[in-house]
Tab-separated table of C-alpha atoms and ligand atoms in Angstrom:
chain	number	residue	atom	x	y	z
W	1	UNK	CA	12.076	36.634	-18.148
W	2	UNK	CA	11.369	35.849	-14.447
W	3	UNK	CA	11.868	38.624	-12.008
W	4	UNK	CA	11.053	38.698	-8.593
W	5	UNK	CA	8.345	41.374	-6.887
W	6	UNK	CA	8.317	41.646	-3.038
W	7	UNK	CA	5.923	39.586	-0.977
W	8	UNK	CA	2.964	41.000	-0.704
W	9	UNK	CA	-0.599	40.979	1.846
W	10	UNK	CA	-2.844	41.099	-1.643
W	11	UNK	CA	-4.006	37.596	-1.049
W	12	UNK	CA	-7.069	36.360	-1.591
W	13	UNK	CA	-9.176	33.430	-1.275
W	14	UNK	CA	-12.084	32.102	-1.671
W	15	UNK	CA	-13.592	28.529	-1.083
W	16	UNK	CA	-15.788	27.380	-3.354
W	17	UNK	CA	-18.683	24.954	-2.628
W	18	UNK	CA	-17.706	21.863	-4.391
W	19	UNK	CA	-19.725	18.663	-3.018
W	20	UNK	CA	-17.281	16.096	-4.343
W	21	UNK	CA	-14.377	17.315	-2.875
W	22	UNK	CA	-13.663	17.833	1.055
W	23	UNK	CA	-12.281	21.364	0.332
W	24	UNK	CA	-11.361	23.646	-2.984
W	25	UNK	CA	-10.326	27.030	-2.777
W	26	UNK	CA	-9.475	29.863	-5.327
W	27	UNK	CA	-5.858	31.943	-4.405
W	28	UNK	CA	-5.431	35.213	-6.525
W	29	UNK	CA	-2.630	37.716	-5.966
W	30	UNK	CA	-3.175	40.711	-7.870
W	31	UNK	CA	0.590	41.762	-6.914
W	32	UNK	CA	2.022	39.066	-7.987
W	33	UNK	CA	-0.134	37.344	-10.615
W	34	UNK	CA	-0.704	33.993	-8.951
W	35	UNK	CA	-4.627	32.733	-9.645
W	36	UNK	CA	-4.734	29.570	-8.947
W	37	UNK	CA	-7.292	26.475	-6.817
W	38	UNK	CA	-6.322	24.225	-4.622
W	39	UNK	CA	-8.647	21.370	-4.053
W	40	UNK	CA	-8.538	18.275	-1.511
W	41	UNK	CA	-10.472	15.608	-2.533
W	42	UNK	CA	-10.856	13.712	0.569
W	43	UNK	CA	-8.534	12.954	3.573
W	44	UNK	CA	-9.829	9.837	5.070
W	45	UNK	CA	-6.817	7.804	4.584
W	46	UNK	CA	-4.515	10.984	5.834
W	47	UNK	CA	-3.580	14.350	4.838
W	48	UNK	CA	-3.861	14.794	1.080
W	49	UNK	CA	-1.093	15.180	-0.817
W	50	UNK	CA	-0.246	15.769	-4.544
W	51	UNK	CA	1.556	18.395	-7.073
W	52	UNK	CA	1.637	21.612	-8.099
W	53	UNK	CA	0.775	22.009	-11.726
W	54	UNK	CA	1.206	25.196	-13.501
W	55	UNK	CA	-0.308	25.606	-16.927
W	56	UNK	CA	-1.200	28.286	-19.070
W	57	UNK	CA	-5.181	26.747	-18.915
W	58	UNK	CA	-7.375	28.548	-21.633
W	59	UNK	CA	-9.967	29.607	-18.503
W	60	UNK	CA	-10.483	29.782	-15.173
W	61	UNK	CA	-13.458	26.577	-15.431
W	62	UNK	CA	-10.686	24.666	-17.417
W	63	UNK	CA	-8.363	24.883	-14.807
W	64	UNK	CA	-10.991	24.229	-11.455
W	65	UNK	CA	-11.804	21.356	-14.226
W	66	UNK	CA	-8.443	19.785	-14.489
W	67	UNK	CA	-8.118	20.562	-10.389
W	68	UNK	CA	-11.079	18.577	-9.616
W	69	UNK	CA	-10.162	15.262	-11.717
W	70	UNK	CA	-6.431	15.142	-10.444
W	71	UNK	CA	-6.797	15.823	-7.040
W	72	UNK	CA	-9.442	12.889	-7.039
W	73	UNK	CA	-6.671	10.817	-9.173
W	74	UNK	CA	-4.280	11.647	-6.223
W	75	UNK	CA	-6.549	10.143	-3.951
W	76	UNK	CA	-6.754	6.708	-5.717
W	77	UNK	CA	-2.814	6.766	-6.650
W	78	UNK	CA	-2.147	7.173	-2.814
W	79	UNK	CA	-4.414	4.132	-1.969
W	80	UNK	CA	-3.338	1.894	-4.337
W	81	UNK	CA	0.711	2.966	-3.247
W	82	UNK	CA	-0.175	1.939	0.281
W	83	UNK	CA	0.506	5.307	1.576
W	84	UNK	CA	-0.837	7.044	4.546
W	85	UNK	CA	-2.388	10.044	2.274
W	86	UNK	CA	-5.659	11.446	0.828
W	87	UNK	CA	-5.245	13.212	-2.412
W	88	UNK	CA	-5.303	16.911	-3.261
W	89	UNK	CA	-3.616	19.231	-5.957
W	90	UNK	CA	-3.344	22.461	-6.670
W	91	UNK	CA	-3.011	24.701	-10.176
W	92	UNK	CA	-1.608	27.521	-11.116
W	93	UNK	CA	-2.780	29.521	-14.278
W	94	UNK	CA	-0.062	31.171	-16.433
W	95	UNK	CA	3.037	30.082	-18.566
W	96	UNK	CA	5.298	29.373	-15.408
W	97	UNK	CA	8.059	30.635	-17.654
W	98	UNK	CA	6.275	34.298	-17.880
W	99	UNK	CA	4.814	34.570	-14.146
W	100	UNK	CA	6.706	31.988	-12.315
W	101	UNK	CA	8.519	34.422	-9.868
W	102	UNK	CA	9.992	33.483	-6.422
W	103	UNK	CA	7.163	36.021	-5.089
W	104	UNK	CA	4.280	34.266	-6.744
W	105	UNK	CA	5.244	30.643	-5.154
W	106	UNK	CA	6.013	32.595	-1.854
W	107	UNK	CA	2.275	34.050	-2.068
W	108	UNK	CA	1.103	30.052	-3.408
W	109	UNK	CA	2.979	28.640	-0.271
W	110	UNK	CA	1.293	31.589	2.373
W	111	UNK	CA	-1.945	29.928	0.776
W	112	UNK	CA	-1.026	26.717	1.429
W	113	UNK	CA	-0.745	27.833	5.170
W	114	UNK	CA	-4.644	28.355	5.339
W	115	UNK	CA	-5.381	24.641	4.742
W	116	UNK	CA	-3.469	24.020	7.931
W	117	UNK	CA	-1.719	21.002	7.077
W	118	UNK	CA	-4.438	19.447	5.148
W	119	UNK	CA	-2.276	19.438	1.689
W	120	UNK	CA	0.857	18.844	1.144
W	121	UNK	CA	1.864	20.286	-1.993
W	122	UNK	CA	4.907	19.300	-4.764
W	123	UNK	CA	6.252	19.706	-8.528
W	124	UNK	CA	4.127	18.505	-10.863
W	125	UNK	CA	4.471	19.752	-14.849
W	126	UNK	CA	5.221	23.556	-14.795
W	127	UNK	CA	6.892	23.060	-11.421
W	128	UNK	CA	10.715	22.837	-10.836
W	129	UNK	CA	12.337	22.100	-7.192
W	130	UNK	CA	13.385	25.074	-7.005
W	131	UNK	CA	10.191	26.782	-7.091
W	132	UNK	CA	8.928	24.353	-4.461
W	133	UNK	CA	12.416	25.730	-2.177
W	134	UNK	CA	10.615	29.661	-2.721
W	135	UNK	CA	6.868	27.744	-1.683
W	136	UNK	CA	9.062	26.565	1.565
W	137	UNK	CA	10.018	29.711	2.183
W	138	UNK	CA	6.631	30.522	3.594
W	139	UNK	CA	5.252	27.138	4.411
W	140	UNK	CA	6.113	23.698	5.570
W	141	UNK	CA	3.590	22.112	3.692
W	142	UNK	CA	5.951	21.110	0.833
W	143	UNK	CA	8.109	18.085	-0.213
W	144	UNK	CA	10.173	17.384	-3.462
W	145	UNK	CA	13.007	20.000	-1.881
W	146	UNK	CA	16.480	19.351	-2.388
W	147	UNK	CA	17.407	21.050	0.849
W	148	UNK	CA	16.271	19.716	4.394
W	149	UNK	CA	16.720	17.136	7.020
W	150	UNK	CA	14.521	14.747	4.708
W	151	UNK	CA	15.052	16.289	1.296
W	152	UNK	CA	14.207	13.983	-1.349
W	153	UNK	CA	14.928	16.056	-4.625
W	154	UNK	CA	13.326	15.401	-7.974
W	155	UNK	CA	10.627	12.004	-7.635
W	156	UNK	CA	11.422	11.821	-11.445
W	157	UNK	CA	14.041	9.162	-11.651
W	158	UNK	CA	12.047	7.658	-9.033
W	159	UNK	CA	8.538	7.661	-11.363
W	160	UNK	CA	10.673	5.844	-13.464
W	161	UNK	CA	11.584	3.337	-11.664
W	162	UNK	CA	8.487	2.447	-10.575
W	163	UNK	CA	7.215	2.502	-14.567
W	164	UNK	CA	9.997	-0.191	-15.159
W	165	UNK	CA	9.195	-2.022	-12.253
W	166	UNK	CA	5.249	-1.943	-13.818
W	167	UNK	CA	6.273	-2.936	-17.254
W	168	UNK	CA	8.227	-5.850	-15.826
W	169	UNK	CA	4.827	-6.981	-14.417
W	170	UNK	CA	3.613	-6.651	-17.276
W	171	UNK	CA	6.179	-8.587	-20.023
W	172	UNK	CA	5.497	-11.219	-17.140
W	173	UNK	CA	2.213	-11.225	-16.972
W	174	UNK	CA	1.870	-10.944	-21.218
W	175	UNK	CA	5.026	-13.583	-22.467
W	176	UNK	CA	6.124	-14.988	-18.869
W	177	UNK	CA	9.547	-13.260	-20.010
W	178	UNK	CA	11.825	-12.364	-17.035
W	179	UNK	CA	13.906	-10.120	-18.349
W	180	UNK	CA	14.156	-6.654	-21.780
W	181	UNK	CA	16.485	-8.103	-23.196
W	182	UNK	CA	15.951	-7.070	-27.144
W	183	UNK	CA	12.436	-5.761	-25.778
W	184	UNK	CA	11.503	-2.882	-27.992
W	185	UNK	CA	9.982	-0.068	-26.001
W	186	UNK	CA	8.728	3.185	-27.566
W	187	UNK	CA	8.767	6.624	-25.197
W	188	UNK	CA	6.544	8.932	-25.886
W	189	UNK	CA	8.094	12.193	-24.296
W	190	UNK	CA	11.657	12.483	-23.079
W	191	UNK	CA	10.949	14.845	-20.189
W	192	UNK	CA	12.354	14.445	-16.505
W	193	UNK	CA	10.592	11.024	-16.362
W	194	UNK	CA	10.843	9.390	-19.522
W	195	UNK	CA	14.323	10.200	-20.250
W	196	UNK	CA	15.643	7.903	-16.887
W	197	UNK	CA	13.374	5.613	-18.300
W	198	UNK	CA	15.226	5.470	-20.957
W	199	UNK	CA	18.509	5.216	-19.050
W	200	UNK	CA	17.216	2.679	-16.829
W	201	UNK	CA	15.549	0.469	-19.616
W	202	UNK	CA	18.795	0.705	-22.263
W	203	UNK	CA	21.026	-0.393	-19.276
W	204	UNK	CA	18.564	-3.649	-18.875
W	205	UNK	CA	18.669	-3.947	-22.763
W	206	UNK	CA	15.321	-3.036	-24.667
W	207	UNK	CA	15.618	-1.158	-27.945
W	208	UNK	CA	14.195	2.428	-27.667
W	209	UNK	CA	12.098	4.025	-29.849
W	210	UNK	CA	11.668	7.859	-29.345
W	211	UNK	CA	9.229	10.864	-29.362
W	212	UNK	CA	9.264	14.358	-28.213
W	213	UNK	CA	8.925	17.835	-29.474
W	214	UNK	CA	12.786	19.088	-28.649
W	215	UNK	CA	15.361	18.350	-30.536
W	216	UNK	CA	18.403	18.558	-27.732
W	217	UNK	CA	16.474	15.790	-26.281
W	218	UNK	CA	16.201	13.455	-28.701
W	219	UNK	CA	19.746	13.715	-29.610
W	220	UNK	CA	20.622	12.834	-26.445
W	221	UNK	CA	18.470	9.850	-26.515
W	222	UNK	CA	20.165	8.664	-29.630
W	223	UNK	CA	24.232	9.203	-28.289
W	224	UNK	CA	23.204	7.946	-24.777
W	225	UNK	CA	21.240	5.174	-25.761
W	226	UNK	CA	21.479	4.263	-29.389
W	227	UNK	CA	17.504	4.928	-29.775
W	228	UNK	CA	15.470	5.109	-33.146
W	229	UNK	CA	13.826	8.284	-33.340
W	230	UNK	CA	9.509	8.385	-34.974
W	231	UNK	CA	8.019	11.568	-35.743
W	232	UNK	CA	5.704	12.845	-32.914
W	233	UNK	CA	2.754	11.602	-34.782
W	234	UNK	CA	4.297	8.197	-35.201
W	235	UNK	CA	5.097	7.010	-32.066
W	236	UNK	CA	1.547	5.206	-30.881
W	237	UNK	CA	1.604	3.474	-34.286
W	238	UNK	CA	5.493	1.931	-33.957
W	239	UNK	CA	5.936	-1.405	-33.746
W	240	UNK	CA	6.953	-2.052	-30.050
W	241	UNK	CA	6.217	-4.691	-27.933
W	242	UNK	CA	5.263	-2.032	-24.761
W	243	UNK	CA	4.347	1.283	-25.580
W	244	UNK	CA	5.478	4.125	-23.322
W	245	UNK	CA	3.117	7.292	-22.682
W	246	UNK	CA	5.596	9.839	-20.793
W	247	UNK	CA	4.026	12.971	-22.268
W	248	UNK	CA	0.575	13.974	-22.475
W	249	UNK	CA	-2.502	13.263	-20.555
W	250	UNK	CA	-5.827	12.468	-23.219
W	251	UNK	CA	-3.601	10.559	-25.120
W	252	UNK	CA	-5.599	7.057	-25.282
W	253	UNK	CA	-9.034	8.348	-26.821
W	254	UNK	CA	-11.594	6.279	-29.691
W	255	UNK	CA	-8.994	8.394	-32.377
W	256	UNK	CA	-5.549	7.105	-31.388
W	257	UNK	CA	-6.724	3.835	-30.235
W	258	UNK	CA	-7.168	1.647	-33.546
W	259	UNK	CA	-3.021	3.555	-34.340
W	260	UNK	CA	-2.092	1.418	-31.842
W	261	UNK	CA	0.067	-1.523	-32.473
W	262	UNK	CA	1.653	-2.315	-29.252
W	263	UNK	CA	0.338	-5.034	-27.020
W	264	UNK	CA	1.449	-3.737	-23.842
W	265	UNK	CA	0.928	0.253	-22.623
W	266	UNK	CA	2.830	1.214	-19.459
W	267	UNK	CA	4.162	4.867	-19.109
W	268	UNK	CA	3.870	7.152	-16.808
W	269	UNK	CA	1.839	10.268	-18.323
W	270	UNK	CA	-1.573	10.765	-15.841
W	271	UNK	CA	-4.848	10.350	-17.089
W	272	UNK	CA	-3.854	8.570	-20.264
W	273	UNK	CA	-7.319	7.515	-21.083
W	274	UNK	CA	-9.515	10.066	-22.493
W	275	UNK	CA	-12.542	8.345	-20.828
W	276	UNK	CA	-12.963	4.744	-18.846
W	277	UNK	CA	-14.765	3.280	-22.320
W	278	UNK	CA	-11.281	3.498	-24.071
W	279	UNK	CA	-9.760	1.468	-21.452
W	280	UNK	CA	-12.556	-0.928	-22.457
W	281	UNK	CA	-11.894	-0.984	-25.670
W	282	UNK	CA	-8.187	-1.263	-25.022
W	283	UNK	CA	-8.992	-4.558	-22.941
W	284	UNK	CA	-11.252	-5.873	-26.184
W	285	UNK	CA	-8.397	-4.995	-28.703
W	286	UNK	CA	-6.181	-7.573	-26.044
W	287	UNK	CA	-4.056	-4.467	-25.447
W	288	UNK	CA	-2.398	-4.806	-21.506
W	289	UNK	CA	-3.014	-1.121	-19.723
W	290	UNK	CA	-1.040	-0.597	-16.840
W	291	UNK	CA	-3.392	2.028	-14.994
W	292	UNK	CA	-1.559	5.144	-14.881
W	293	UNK	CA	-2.167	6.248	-11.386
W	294	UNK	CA	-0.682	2.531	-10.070
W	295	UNK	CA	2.354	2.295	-12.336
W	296	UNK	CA	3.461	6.552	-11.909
W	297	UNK	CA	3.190	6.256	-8.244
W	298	UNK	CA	7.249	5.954	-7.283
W	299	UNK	CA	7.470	9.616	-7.736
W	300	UNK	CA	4.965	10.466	-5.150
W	301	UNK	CA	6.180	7.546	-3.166
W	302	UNK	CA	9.543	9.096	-2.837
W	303	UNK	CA	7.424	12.817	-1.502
W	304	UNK	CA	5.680	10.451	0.643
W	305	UNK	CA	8.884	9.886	2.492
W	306	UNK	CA	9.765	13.155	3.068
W	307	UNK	CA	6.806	14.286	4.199
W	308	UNK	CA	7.191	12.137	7.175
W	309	UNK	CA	10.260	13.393	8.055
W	310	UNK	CA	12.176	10.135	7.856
W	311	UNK	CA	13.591	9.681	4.319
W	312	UNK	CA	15.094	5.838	4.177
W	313	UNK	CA	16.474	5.398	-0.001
W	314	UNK	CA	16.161	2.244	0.454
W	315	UNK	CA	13.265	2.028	2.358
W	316	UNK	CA	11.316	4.072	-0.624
W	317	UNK	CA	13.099	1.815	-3.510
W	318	UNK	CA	11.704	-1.323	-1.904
W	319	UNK	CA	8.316	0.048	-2.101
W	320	UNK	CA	8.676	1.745	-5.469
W	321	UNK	CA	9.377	-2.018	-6.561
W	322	UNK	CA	6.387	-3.111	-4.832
W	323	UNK	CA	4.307	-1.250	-7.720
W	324	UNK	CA	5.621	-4.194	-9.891
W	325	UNK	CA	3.262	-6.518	-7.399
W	326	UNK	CA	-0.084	-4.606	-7.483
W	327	UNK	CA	0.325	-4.673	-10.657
W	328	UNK	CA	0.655	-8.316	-10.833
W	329	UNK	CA	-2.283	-8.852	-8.784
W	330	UNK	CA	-4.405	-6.638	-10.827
W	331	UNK	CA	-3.569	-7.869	-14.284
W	332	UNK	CA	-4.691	-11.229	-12.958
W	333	UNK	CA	-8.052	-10.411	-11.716
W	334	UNK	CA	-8.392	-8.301	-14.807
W	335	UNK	CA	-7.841	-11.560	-16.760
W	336	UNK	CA	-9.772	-13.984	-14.277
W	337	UNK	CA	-12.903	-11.263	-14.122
W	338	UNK	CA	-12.205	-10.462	-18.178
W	339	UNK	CA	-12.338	-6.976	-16.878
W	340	UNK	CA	-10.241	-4.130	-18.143
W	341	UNK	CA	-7.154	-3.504	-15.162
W	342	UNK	CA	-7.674	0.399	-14.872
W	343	UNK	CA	-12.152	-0.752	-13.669
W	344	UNK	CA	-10.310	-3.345	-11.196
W	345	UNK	CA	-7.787	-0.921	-9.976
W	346	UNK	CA	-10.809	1.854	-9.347
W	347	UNK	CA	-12.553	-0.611	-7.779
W	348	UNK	CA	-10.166	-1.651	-5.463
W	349	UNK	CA	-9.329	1.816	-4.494
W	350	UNK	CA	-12.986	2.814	-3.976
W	351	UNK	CA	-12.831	-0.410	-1.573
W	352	UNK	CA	-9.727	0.937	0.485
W	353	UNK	CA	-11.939	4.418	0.513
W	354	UNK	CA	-15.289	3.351	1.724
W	355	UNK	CA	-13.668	1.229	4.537
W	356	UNK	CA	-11.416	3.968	5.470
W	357	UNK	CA	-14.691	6.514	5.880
W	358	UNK	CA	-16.206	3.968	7.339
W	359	UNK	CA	-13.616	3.366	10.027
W	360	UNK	CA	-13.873	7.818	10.641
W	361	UNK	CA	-17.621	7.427	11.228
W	362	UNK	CA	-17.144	5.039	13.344
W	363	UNK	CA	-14.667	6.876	15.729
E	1	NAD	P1	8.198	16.934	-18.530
E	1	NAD	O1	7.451	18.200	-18.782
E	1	NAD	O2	9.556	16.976	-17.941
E	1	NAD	O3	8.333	16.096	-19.907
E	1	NAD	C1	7.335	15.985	-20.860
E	1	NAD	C2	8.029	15.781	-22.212
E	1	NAD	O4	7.035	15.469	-23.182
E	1	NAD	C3	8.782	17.013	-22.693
E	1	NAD	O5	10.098	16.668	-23.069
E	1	NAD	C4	7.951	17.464	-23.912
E	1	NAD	O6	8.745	18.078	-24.924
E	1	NAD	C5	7.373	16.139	-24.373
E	1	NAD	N1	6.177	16.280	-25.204
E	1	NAD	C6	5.171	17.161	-25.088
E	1	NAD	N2	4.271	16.964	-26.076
E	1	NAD	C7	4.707	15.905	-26.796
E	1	NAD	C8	4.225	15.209	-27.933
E	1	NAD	N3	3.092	15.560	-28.535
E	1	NAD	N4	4.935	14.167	-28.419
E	1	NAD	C9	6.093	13.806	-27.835
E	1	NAD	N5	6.614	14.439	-26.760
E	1	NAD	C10	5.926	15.475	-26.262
E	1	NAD	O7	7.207	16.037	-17.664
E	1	NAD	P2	7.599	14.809	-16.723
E	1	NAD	O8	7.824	15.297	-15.350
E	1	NAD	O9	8.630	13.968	-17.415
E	1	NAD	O10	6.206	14.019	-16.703
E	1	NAD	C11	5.770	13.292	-17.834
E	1	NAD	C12	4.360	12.776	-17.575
E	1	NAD	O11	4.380	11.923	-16.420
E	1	NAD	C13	3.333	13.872	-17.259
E	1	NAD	O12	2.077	13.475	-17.756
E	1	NAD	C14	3.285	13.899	-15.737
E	1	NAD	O13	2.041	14.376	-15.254
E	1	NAD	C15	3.468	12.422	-15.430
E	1	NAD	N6	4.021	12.164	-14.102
E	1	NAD	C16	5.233	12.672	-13.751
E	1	NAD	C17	5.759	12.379	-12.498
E	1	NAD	C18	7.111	12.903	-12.081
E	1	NAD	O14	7.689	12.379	-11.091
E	1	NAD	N7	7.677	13.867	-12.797
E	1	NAD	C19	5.046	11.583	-11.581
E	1	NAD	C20	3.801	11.059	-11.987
E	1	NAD	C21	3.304	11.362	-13.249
């Protein structure tokens, strides 16, 4: 059970000399049990911004580990959404469900206040809007509220969106087809993101195929939207035209891979590829990747707009579709260069980075 503990001045922090990143520091809070680093990978295009993850990590390394690699993924996702933001992420270490008091994300968010503005913070997996209303209790530096002159609420539906609007890129870019209807689809998690997918793709007339661990969930996938359910194990291997990874991170790797018997993959778990060789070998097995950090981008999109005070719905669903488009333009140079999309879209990013450092020199 959650309780609550009073706010406390047990804080603290230590930064940590990291020379790939622009800043990383390490939070504990004996009173409340919050250890946890926060890390901005680089700011050159604008303050960073990027979840909150909270995860019961096996160690301390594993979690400065996993820290490291998505605050840098922030970075790219941000350049390649066209938004005015560096990346940076922060993780907490603990079952959220145990520890996860409105104290310990009030101690988090008096953290946050240290970086001055640097890092924005939001939910990420672990991390409900409601624990990100306790973070703003002590700072500003936090979007995804449902509360506030530009509250935007959950960027789920919105992540979704933006995976629909990637897959569409993709059917178009595979089979020149315009539209799902009769497209068979398997989801691989039915969490906040992949179960509006699901919503969103049944009401445009694919065929679902389903995965996840809970039960509720999947039964509501099969009332709502008339979707076959495969066994957890089953899922990579079903016979879809685009699979769906909404779950886990890791989940492309050398084992999984030759399981796989859908032509397209577009979902919106991050770091889907257990290494840039499998997305290789995806591209030599003629398997179409949609490079996670392009096609999950709506959700951060939609935080985006908040965090500049001026939250247009419309404004933010034009350029969630827009991920649909730099899509497009990847998958082509992927197939003009016979390159795999996920080394084009790193490439492009590191492009957008080195000119934007450049520019800072130069001032
Ligand atoms: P979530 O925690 O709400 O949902 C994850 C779902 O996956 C849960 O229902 C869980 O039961 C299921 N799951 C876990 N292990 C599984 C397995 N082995 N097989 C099948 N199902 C399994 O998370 P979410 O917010 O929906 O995010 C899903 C993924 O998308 C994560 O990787 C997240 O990092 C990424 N992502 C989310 C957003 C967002 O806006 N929420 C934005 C960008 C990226």
């Amino acid at each position: 059970m959650r309780t609550d503990t009073p706010a406390t001045r047990t804080l603290a922090i230590e930064t940590l000399a990291i020379d790939t990143h622009e800043q990383v520091i390490h939070v504990t809070d004996p009173a409340t049990g919050l250890n946890a680093f926060i890390a901005i990978h680089d700011t050159s295009m604008g303050p960073a911004l990027g979840g909150c993850r909270f995860w019961p990590f096996a160690s301390e390394d594993e979690a400065l580990a996993d820290v490291l690699r998505l605050s840098r993924g922030m970075t790219f996702k941000n350049i390649l959404a066209g938004l005015p933001h560096g990346g940076g992420k922060a993780v907490i270490i603990g079952d959220p469900r145990k520890i996860g008091t409105p104290a310990l994300f009030r101690a988090f968010g008096e953290a946050m206040n240290t970086l001055e503005g640097r890092y924005t913070t939001g939910e990420d997996v672990g991390v409900s809007v409601a624990d990100m209303q306790h973070v703003r209790e002590t700072t500003p530096y936090v979007s995804g509220l449902d509360s506030g002159p530009a509250a935007s609420g959950d960027p789920s539906p919105l992540t979704a969106r933006g995976v629909v609007a990637g897959m569409r890129a993709a059917l178009e870019h595979r089979y020149g087809l315009a539209s799902f209807d009769r497209v068979k689809v398997g989801v691989q998690g039915l969490g906040h993101v992949g179960f509006a997918l699901c919503g969103l793709l049944h009401r445009l007339g694919a065929q679902l195929t389903v995965a996840d661990l809970n039960e509720t969930q999947l039964r509501r996938a099969v009332t709502e939207f008339g979707a076959t359910v495969a066994a957890p194990d089953d899922i990579l291997a079903a016979r879809v035209d685009i699979l769906a990874p909404c779950a886990l991170g890791g989940i492309l790797n050398p084992h999984s891979l030759p399981r796989i018997a859908a032509p397209i993959i577009a979902g919106s778990a991050n770091n889907q590829l257990s290494d840039d060789e499998v997305g290789d070998m995806l591209w030599r097995a003629d398997i179409l990747y949609a490079p996670d950090y392009v096609i999950n981008a709506g959700g951060v999109i939609n935080v985006a707009a908040e965090s500049s005070g001026h939250y247009d719905k419309r404004q933010v669903m034009r350029q969630v579709c827009r991920i649909g488009g730099t899509l497009q333009g990847i998958f082509a140079r992927a197939k003009c260069e016979d390159r795999s999309p996920h080394r084009i879209a790193d490439e492009i990013a590191l492009e957008r980075l080195r000119a934007a450092r450049a520019l800072q020199t130069a001032a």
